[in-house]
Amino acid sequence: MTEQTQNITQSQPAPERPTQDQTESFQAKRHSKPLLTIGQQIAHMKAKGIAFELCSEEEAASHLRTKCQFFRVYAYRKLFPKHVGGPRDGQYVNLDFGHLKTLSNLDRMLRDVLLPMTLDVEHFAKVLLLAAAEDHGEDGYTLMLDYYESRSEEQRSYIESELDRRMKDPYVGAVVRKYRYDMPVWAFCEVVPFGMFSGLVKFCADRWEDEDLQDVHYLLKYTRSVRNATAHGACGVNGLTDADPRMRPPASLVNALTSTEVPKRLRAKWLRGTRMVQMCAMLHLYAQIVPAGEARAERERHLTSLFTAVRSSDVPVENPAVAALLFIERLTKAVGLLQ
């Protein structure tokens, strides 16, 4: 440290410790949403106009304690309008706790079918890529050497660090160790994360000038987002109708729907939010690359069960989440997933 720097450092006053009042004020701001007991949670919902007719207060208390935490189930309230003005200003209109339970269950059913579908897409995208590599006369090793060479120094460093990290992985470590410094494309596909595999698909699509594979690459990005959200149990239906002016549905999805019975006005209405576009793009890709068989048949059964539950639920059909799910049902039929 130079003498000048030392003098500057010494001349700077030490930061003042917050006063007791400042500390208490800060704590109050930090804890503006205190933890509520089950009884307080129910009282809070009643104050917001939420009824307990479809589901009694006792049943709700048991549900909140053993099945689904308040913060999560209460999130679905945003799908209901509020009174404006009058004695019930700010309270929810015709909202029962039973509706929140139902939407939470429909959301779980949606995740339960979408997550395995994303895993199917990833698997069959790898099968598709390897078949295309064979069709183009690739030996699997030269392809990977050219892929590495096409990456930037930063990208190669990331690939190397990812492979190094996975060498001790209990599931793929043996494969990485065996092929670490001479890895063919089929081994690479099995040991790298989804995003890195998607990048390889893009490279191959450009290498072979394959427009269909190019579409697969772009749709895989949406699939990856759906997989991550569903794998982490994120709520989905409470934001299906949220519009994002920056979001545009992929051209391949729009083109596929143009010749179907899904009117343009419906496509314009529903395909404008991030969650909806991601889910619909994944369903479109699934219909394109997952062949008929046990896996596809099972997913179709689960989709049918989901939409049957939507139609028979106690949530009004005009509810945004219900309407959005019914559009997804229509889309699955349009792309050939359901009859």
Short mmCIF file of C-alpha atoms in Angstrom, two decimals:
data_model
loop_
_atom_site.label_atom_id
_atom_site.label_comp_id
_atom_site.label_asym_id
_atom_site.label_seq_id
_atom_site.Cartn_x
_atom_site.Cartn_y
_atom_site.Cartn_z
CA MET A 1 0.00 0.00 0.00
CA THR A 2 1.44 3.42 -0.95
CA GLU A 3 1.73 6.24 1.57
CA GLN A 4 -0.89 8.24 -0.35
CA THR A 5 -3.34 5.33 -0.38
CA GLN A 6 -2.69 4.69 3.31
CA ASN A 7 -3.43 8.32 4.14
CA ILE A 8 -6.66 8.25 2.14
CA THR A 9 -7.71 5.01 3.83
CA GLN A 10 -6.95 6.36 7.28
CA SER A 11 -8.82 9.59 6.58
CA GLN A 12 -12.07 7.78 5.74
CA PRO A 13 -14.43 7.65 8.73
CA ALA A 14 -15.60 4.28 9.94
CA PRO A 15 -19.20 3.47 8.97
CA GLU A 16 -21.67 4.38 11.69
CA ARG A 17 -23.56 1.60 13.42
CA PRO A 18 -27.33 1.87 12.98
CA THR A 19 -29.26 3.22 15.95
CA GLN A 20 -31.79 1.08 17.80
CA ASP A 21 -34.65 2.95 16.12
CA GLN A 22 -33.12 2.39 12.68
CA THR A 23 -32.65 -1.31 13.40
CA GLU A 24 -36.24 -1.72 14.58
CA SER A 25 -37.53 0.19 11.54
CA PHE A 26 -35.45 -2.02 9.22
CA GLN A 27 -36.73 -5.18 10.92
CA ALA A 28 -40.30 -3.93 10.57
CA LYS A 29 -39.82 -3.40 6.85
CA ARG A 30 -38.15 -6.78 6.42
CA HIS A 31 -40.98 -8.56 8.19
CA SER A 32 -43.95 -6.73 6.72
CA LYS A 33 -45.36 -10.18 5.79
CA PRO A 34 -45.12 -12.12 9.06
CA LEU A 35 -45.65 -15.86 9.33
CA LEU A 36 -49.35 -16.56 9.90
CA THR A 37 -50.74 -19.47 11.83
CA ILE A 38 -53.24 -21.70 10.04
CA GLY A 39 -56.06 -19.91 11.85
CA GLN A 40 -54.69 -16.52 10.84
CA GLN A 41 -54.35 -17.67 7.24
CA ILE A 42 -58.02 -18.61 7.13
CA ALA A 43 -59.04 -15.36 8.82
CA HIS A 44 -56.96 -13.43 6.27
CA MET A 45 -58.66 -15.19 3.37
CA LYS A 46 -62.12 -14.57 4.84
CA ALA A 47 -61.26 -10.89 5.14
CA LYS A 48 -60.42 -10.95 1.43
CA GLY A 49 -63.88 -12.31 0.62
CA ILE A 50 -62.86 -15.95 0.14
CA ALA A 51 -65.72 -18.28 1.14
CA PHE A 52 -65.50 -21.74 2.70
CA GLU A 53 -68.62 -23.40 1.34
CA LEU A 54 -67.15 -25.86 -1.17
CA CYS A 55 -64.49 -26.63 1.42
CA SER A 56 -65.12 -26.10 5.15
CA GLU A 57 -62.74 -24.18 7.36
CA GLU A 58 -61.78 -27.41 9.11
CA GLU A 59 -60.99 -29.11 5.78
CA ALA A 60 -59.06 -26.04 4.66
CA ALA A 61 -57.02 -26.05 7.86
CA SER A 62 -56.13 -29.71 7.36
CA HIS A 63 -55.23 -29.06 3.72
CA LEU A 64 -52.98 -26.13 4.61
CA ARG A 65 -51.22 -28.10 7.32
CA THR A 66 -50.69 -31.38 5.47
CA LYS A 67 -51.18 -30.92 1.71
CA CYS A 68 -50.24 -27.47 0.40
CA GLN A 69 -48.80 -24.41 2.07
CA PHE A 70 -50.77 -21.17 2.19
CA PHE A 71 -48.33 -19.12 0.08
CA ARG A 72 -48.73 -21.57 -2.78
CA VAL A 73 -52.46 -22.26 -2.79
CA TYR A 74 -53.24 -18.58 -2.21
CA ALA A 75 -51.35 -17.71 -5.41
CA TYR A 76 -54.29 -18.86 -7.52
CA ARG A 77 -56.47 -16.04 -6.15
CA LYS A 78 -55.10 -13.79 -8.93
CA LEU A 79 -57.28 -15.71 -11.38
CA PHE A 80 -60.42 -14.18 -9.86
CA PRO A 81 -61.71 -10.60 -10.13
CA LYS A 82 -62.17 -8.22 -7.20
CA HIS A 83 -65.07 -6.01 -6.26
CA VAL A 84 -64.50 -2.36 -7.10
CA GLY A 85 -66.21 0.11 -4.83
CA GLY A 86 -69.00 -0.57 -2.39
CA PRO A 87 -68.85 -2.34 0.96
CA ARG A 88 -66.84 -5.27 -0.47
CA ASP A 89 -64.27 -3.15 -2.29
CA GLY A 90 -61.06 -5.13 -2.85
CA GLN A 91 -62.62 -8.49 -1.94
CA TYR A 92 -62.65 -11.37 -4.41
CA VAL A 93 -65.78 -12.12 -6.43
CA ASN A 94 -67.32 -15.58 -6.02
CA LEU A 95 -64.07 -17.16 -4.83
CA ASP A 96 -64.19 -20.19 -2.58
CA PHE A 97 -61.24 -21.97 -0.99
CA GLY A 98 -62.45 -25.06 -2.86
CA HIS A 99 -61.64 -23.26 -6.11
CA LEU A 100 -58.08 -22.65 -4.94
CA LYS A 101 -57.72 -26.32 -4.03
CA THR A 102 -59.04 -27.39 -7.43
CA LEU A 103 -56.69 -25.09 -9.35
CA SER A 104 -53.76 -26.29 -7.28
CA ASN A 105 -54.67 -29.89 -8.14
CA LEU A 106 -55.09 -29.10 -11.85
CA ASP A 107 -51.69 -27.42 -11.79
CA ARG A 108 -50.16 -30.56 -10.27
CA MET A 109 -51.80 -32.72 -12.93
CA LEU A 110 -50.44 -30.40 -15.62
CA ARG A 111 -46.90 -30.67 -14.22
CA ASP A 112 -47.24 -34.43 -13.87
CA VAL A 113 -47.93 -34.81 -17.58
CA LEU A 114 -45.65 -32.07 -18.96
CA LEU A 115 -42.49 -33.15 -17.13
CA PRO A 116 -42.35 -36.70 -18.56
CA MET A 117 -43.27 -35.28 -21.95
CA THR A 118 -40.21 -33.00 -21.85
CA LEU A 119 -38.06 -36.01 -20.95
CA ASP A 120 -39.52 -37.89 -23.90
CA VAL A 121 -38.72 -34.96 -26.17
CA GLU A 122 -35.12 -34.84 -24.98
CA HIS A 123 -34.71 -38.59 -25.49
CA PHE A 124 -36.21 -38.72 -28.97
CA ALA A 125 -34.39 -35.56 -30.04
CA LYS A 126 -31.16 -37.46 -29.34
CA VAL A 127 -32.42 -40.43 -31.34
CA LEU A 128 -33.36 -38.08 -34.18
CA LEU A 129 -29.95 -36.39 -34.15
CA LEU A 130 -28.02 -39.68 -34.26
CA ALA A 131 -30.19 -40.98 -37.09
CA ALA A 132 -29.52 -37.78 -39.04
CA ALA A 133 -25.79 -38.12 -38.36
CA GLU A 134 -25.88 -41.62 -39.85
CA ASP A 135 -27.84 -40.37 -42.87
CA HIS A 136 -25.15 -37.74 -43.49
CA GLY A 137 -22.32 -40.27 -43.27
CA GLU A 138 -20.83 -38.93 -40.04
CA ASP A 139 -18.53 -41.20 -38.04
CA GLY A 140 -19.41 -39.53 -34.74
CA TYR A 141 -15.82 -38.51 -33.86
CA THR A 142 -15.01 -36.08 -36.65
CA LEU A 143 -18.37 -34.44 -36.04
CA MET A 144 -17.45 -33.75 -32.42
CA LEU A 145 -13.96 -32.49 -33.32
CA ASP A 146 -15.50 -30.02 -35.75
CA TYR A 147 -18.09 -29.05 -33.16
CA TYR A 148 -15.39 -28.27 -30.58
CA GLU A 149 -13.41 -26.32 -33.14
CA SER A 150 -16.45 -24.22 -34.03
CA ARG A 151 -16.92 -23.10 -30.42
CA SER A 152 -15.38 -19.96 -28.97
CA GLU A 153 -12.65 -20.26 -26.36
CA GLU A 154 -15.16 -19.39 -23.67
CA GLN A 155 -17.62 -22.00 -24.92
CA ARG A 156 -14.93 -24.69 -25.08
CA SER A 157 -13.88 -23.83 -21.55
CA TYR A 158 -17.46 -24.24 -20.39
CA ILE A 159 -17.80 -27.62 -22.11
CA GLU A 160 -14.54 -28.81 -20.59
CA SER A 161 -15.49 -27.69 -17.10
CA GLU A 162 -18.89 -29.35 -17.42
CA LEU A 163 -17.33 -32.65 -18.49
CA ASP A 164 -14.73 -32.41 -15.69
CA ARG A 165 -17.51 -31.82 -13.19
CA ARG A 166 -19.41 -34.87 -14.41
CA MET A 167 -16.48 -37.26 -14.27
CA LYS A 168 -17.43 -38.13 -10.69
CA ASP A 169 -21.15 -38.21 -11.32
CA PRO A 170 -22.60 -41.54 -10.10
CA TYR A 171 -24.79 -41.86 -13.20
CA VAL A 172 -22.77 -40.62 -16.16
CA GLY A 173 -19.28 -40.47 -14.66
CA ALA A 174 -18.20 -43.83 -16.07
CA VAL A 175 -19.09 -42.78 -19.61
CA VAL A 176 -17.32 -39.43 -19.24
CA ARG A 177 -14.16 -41.07 -17.89
CA LYS A 178 -14.11 -43.64 -20.68
CA TYR A 179 -14.51 -41.15 -23.54
CA ARG A 180 -13.24 -37.96 -21.88
CA TYR A 181 -10.58 -37.11 -24.49
CA ASP A 182 -12.05 -38.87 -27.54
CA MET A 183 -15.79 -38.53 -27.14
CA PRO A 184 -18.14 -39.58 -29.97
CA VAL A 185 -21.41 -37.80 -30.54
CA TRP A 186 -23.55 -40.60 -29.05
CA ALA A 187 -21.65 -40.44 -25.76
CA PHE A 188 -21.68 -36.64 -25.70
CA CYS A 189 -25.46 -36.59 -26.06
CA GLU A 190 -25.87 -38.82 -23.02
CA VAL A 191 -23.66 -36.94 -20.58
CA VAL A 192 -24.16 -33.21 -21.22
CA PRO A 193 -26.98 -30.98 -19.93
CA PHE A 194 -30.02 -30.16 -22.02
CA GLY A 195 -28.80 -26.72 -23.09
CA MET A 196 -25.46 -28.02 -24.33
CA PHE A 197 -27.19 -30.78 -26.30
CA SER A 198 -29.46 -28.15 -27.88
CA GLY A 199 -26.36 -26.24 -29.00
CA LEU A 200 -25.04 -29.38 -30.70
CA VAL A 201 -28.36 -29.74 -32.53
CA LYS A 202 -27.96 -26.18 -33.84
CA PHE A 203 -24.42 -26.92 -35.02
CA CYS A 204 -25.54 -30.06 -36.85
CA ALA A 205 -28.54 -28.31 -38.41
CA ASP A 206 -26.22 -25.65 -39.83
CA ARG A 207 -23.64 -28.22 -40.90
CA TRP A 208 -26.18 -30.25 -42.84
CA GLU A 209 -28.35 -27.30 -43.90
CA ASP A 210 -31.31 -29.09 -42.33
CA GLU A 211 -34.24 -26.69 -41.80
CA ASP A 212 -36.34 -29.27 -39.95
CA LEU A 213 -33.53 -29.87 -37.47
CA GLN A 214 -33.18 -26.11 -37.14
CA ASP A 215 -36.82 -25.96 -36.02
CA VAL A 216 -36.17 -28.75 -33.54
CA HIS A 217 -33.32 -26.73 -32.04
CA TYR A 218 -35.50 -23.68 -31.45
CA LEU A 219 -38.38 -25.72 -30.04
CA LEU A 220 -35.96 -27.48 -27.68
CA LYS A 221 -35.35 -24.12 -26.00
CA TYR A 222 -39.02 -23.89 -25.04
CA THR A 223 -38.98 -27.53 -23.96
CA ARG A 224 -36.03 -26.91 -21.69
CA SER A 225 -37.86 -24.05 -19.96
CA VAL A 226 -40.94 -26.22 -19.39
CA ARG A 227 -38.79 -29.05 -18.07
CA ASN A 228 -37.01 -26.80 -15.58
CA ALA A 229 -40.24 -25.23 -14.34
CA THR A 230 -42.12 -28.50 -13.93
CA ALA A 231 -39.16 -30.34 -12.40
CA HIS A 232 -38.96 -27.68 -9.68
CA GLY A 233 -42.70 -27.77 -9.03
CA ALA A 234 -43.35 -24.22 -10.20
CA CYS A 235 -46.95 -23.03 -10.41
CA GLY A 236 -48.08 -22.81 -14.01
CA VAL A 237 -51.78 -22.18 -14.48
CA ASN A 238 -51.81 -18.98 -12.42
CA GLY A 239 -49.82 -17.26 -15.16
CA LEU A 240 -50.98 -18.91 -18.39
CA THR A 241 -52.84 -15.79 -19.46
CA ASP A 242 -50.09 -13.30 -18.57
CA ALA A 243 -49.25 -11.49 -21.82
CA ASP A 244 -45.73 -10.47 -22.78
CA PRO A 245 -45.46 -8.05 -25.73
CA ARG A 246 -41.97 -9.41 -26.45
CA MET A 247 -43.15 -13.01 -26.79
CA ARG A 248 -43.80 -14.40 -30.26
CA PRO A 249 -44.78 -18.01 -30.90
CA PRO A 250 -42.27 -19.94 -33.02
CA ALA A 251 -42.99 -19.87 -36.73
CA SER A 252 -43.12 -23.66 -36.97
CA LEU A 253 -45.95 -23.75 -34.40
CA VAL A 254 -47.88 -20.98 -36.17
CA ASN A 255 -47.45 -22.71 -39.53
CA ALA A 256 -48.61 -26.03 -38.08
CA LEU A 257 -51.77 -24.42 -36.69
CA THR A 258 -52.58 -22.37 -39.81
CA SER A 259 -54.15 -25.32 -41.60
CA THR A 260 -56.03 -26.60 -38.53
CA GLU A 261 -59.41 -25.73 -37.01
CA VAL A 262 -57.81 -23.36 -34.49
CA PRO A 263 -58.92 -19.89 -35.69
CA LYS A 264 -56.38 -17.12 -36.07
CA ARG A 265 -58.17 -14.99 -33.47
CA LEU A 266 -57.76 -17.74 -30.86
CA ARG A 267 -54.09 -18.14 -31.71
CA ALA A 268 -53.61 -14.40 -31.36
CA LYS A 269 -55.49 -14.38 -28.06
CA TRP A 270 -53.69 -17.24 -26.36
CA LEU A 271 -50.23 -17.46 -27.88
CA ARG A 272 -48.94 -14.21 -26.41
CA GLY A 273 -47.65 -15.21 -22.98
CA THR A 274 -44.37 -16.86 -22.06
CA ARG A 275 -45.77 -19.87 -20.22
CA MET A 276 -48.44 -20.61 -22.79
CA VAL A 277 -46.05 -20.32 -25.75
CA GLN A 278 -43.46 -22.52 -24.05
CA MET A 279 -45.98 -25.25 -23.23
CA CYS A 280 -47.63 -25.19 -26.65
CA ALA A 281 -44.28 -25.21 -28.45
CA MET A 282 -43.21 -28.25 -26.43
CA LEU A 283 -46.48 -30.05 -27.21
CA HIS A 284 -46.01 -29.27 -30.91
CA LEU A 285 -42.45 -30.66 -30.85
CA TYR A 286 -43.64 -33.74 -28.97
CA ALA A 287 -46.21 -34.44 -31.68
CA GLN A 288 -43.49 -34.08 -34.33
CA ILE A 289 -40.69 -36.27 -33.00
CA VAL A 290 -42.09 -38.74 -30.46
CA PRO A 291 -43.27 -41.84 -32.33
CA ALA A 292 -46.35 -43.89 -31.58
CA GLY A 293 -45.75 -46.38 -28.80
CA GLU A 294 -46.15 -46.97 -25.08
CA ALA A 295 -44.63 -43.66 -23.98
CA ARG A 296 -46.78 -41.55 -26.26
CA ALA A 297 -49.92 -43.54 -25.46
CA GLU A 298 -49.34 -43.04 -21.73
CA ARG A 299 -48.87 -39.28 -22.11
CA GLU A 300 -52.06 -39.11 -24.18
CA ARG A 301 -53.97 -40.89 -21.40
CA HIS A 302 -52.66 -38.43 -18.83
CA LEU A 303 -53.55 -35.46 -21.04
CA THR A 304 -57.06 -36.85 -21.44
CA SER A 305 -57.38 -37.26 -17.67
CA LEU A 306 -56.22 -33.68 -17.14
CA PHE A 307 -58.71 -32.19 -19.57
CA THR A 308 -61.52 -34.35 -18.17
CA ALA A 309 -60.70 -32.99 -14.71
CA VAL A 310 -60.72 -29.44 -16.08
CA ARG A 311 -64.17 -29.87 -17.60
CA SER A 312 -65.66 -31.48 -14.50
CA SER A 313 -64.12 -29.07 -11.99
CA ASP A 314 -66.10 -26.65 -9.83
CA VAL A 315 -64.14 -23.69 -11.24
CA PRO A 316 -66.26 -21.67 -13.71
CA VAL A 317 -65.37 -22.25 -17.36
CA GLU A 318 -64.80 -18.52 -17.86
CA ASN A 319 -61.98 -18.58 -15.31
CA PRO A 320 -58.73 -17.65 -17.12
CA ALA A 321 -56.90 -20.82 -16.05
CA VAL A 322 -59.73 -23.11 -17.12
CA ALA A 323 -60.14 -21.30 -20.43
CA ALA A 324 -56.38 -21.50 -21.05
CA LEU A 325 -56.27 -25.22 -20.32
CA LEU A 326 -59.19 -25.80 -22.68
CA PHE A 327 -57.25 -23.97 -25.39
CA ILE A 328 -54.29 -26.27 -24.74
CA GLU A 329 -56.66 -29.21 -25.15
CA ARG A 330 -57.75 -27.82 -28.50
CA LEU A 331 -54.14 -27.35 -29.53
CA THR A 332 -53.20 -30.93 -28.61
CA LYS A 333 -55.95 -32.12 -30.94
CA ALA A 334 -54.85 -29.74 -33.67
CA VAL A 335 -51.24 -30.98 -33.63
CA GLY A 336 -52.34 -34.63 -33.55
CA LEU A 337 -51.66 -35.59 -29.95
CA LEU A 338 -55.30 -36.28 -29.08
CA GLN A 339 -58.26 -37.29 -31.21
#
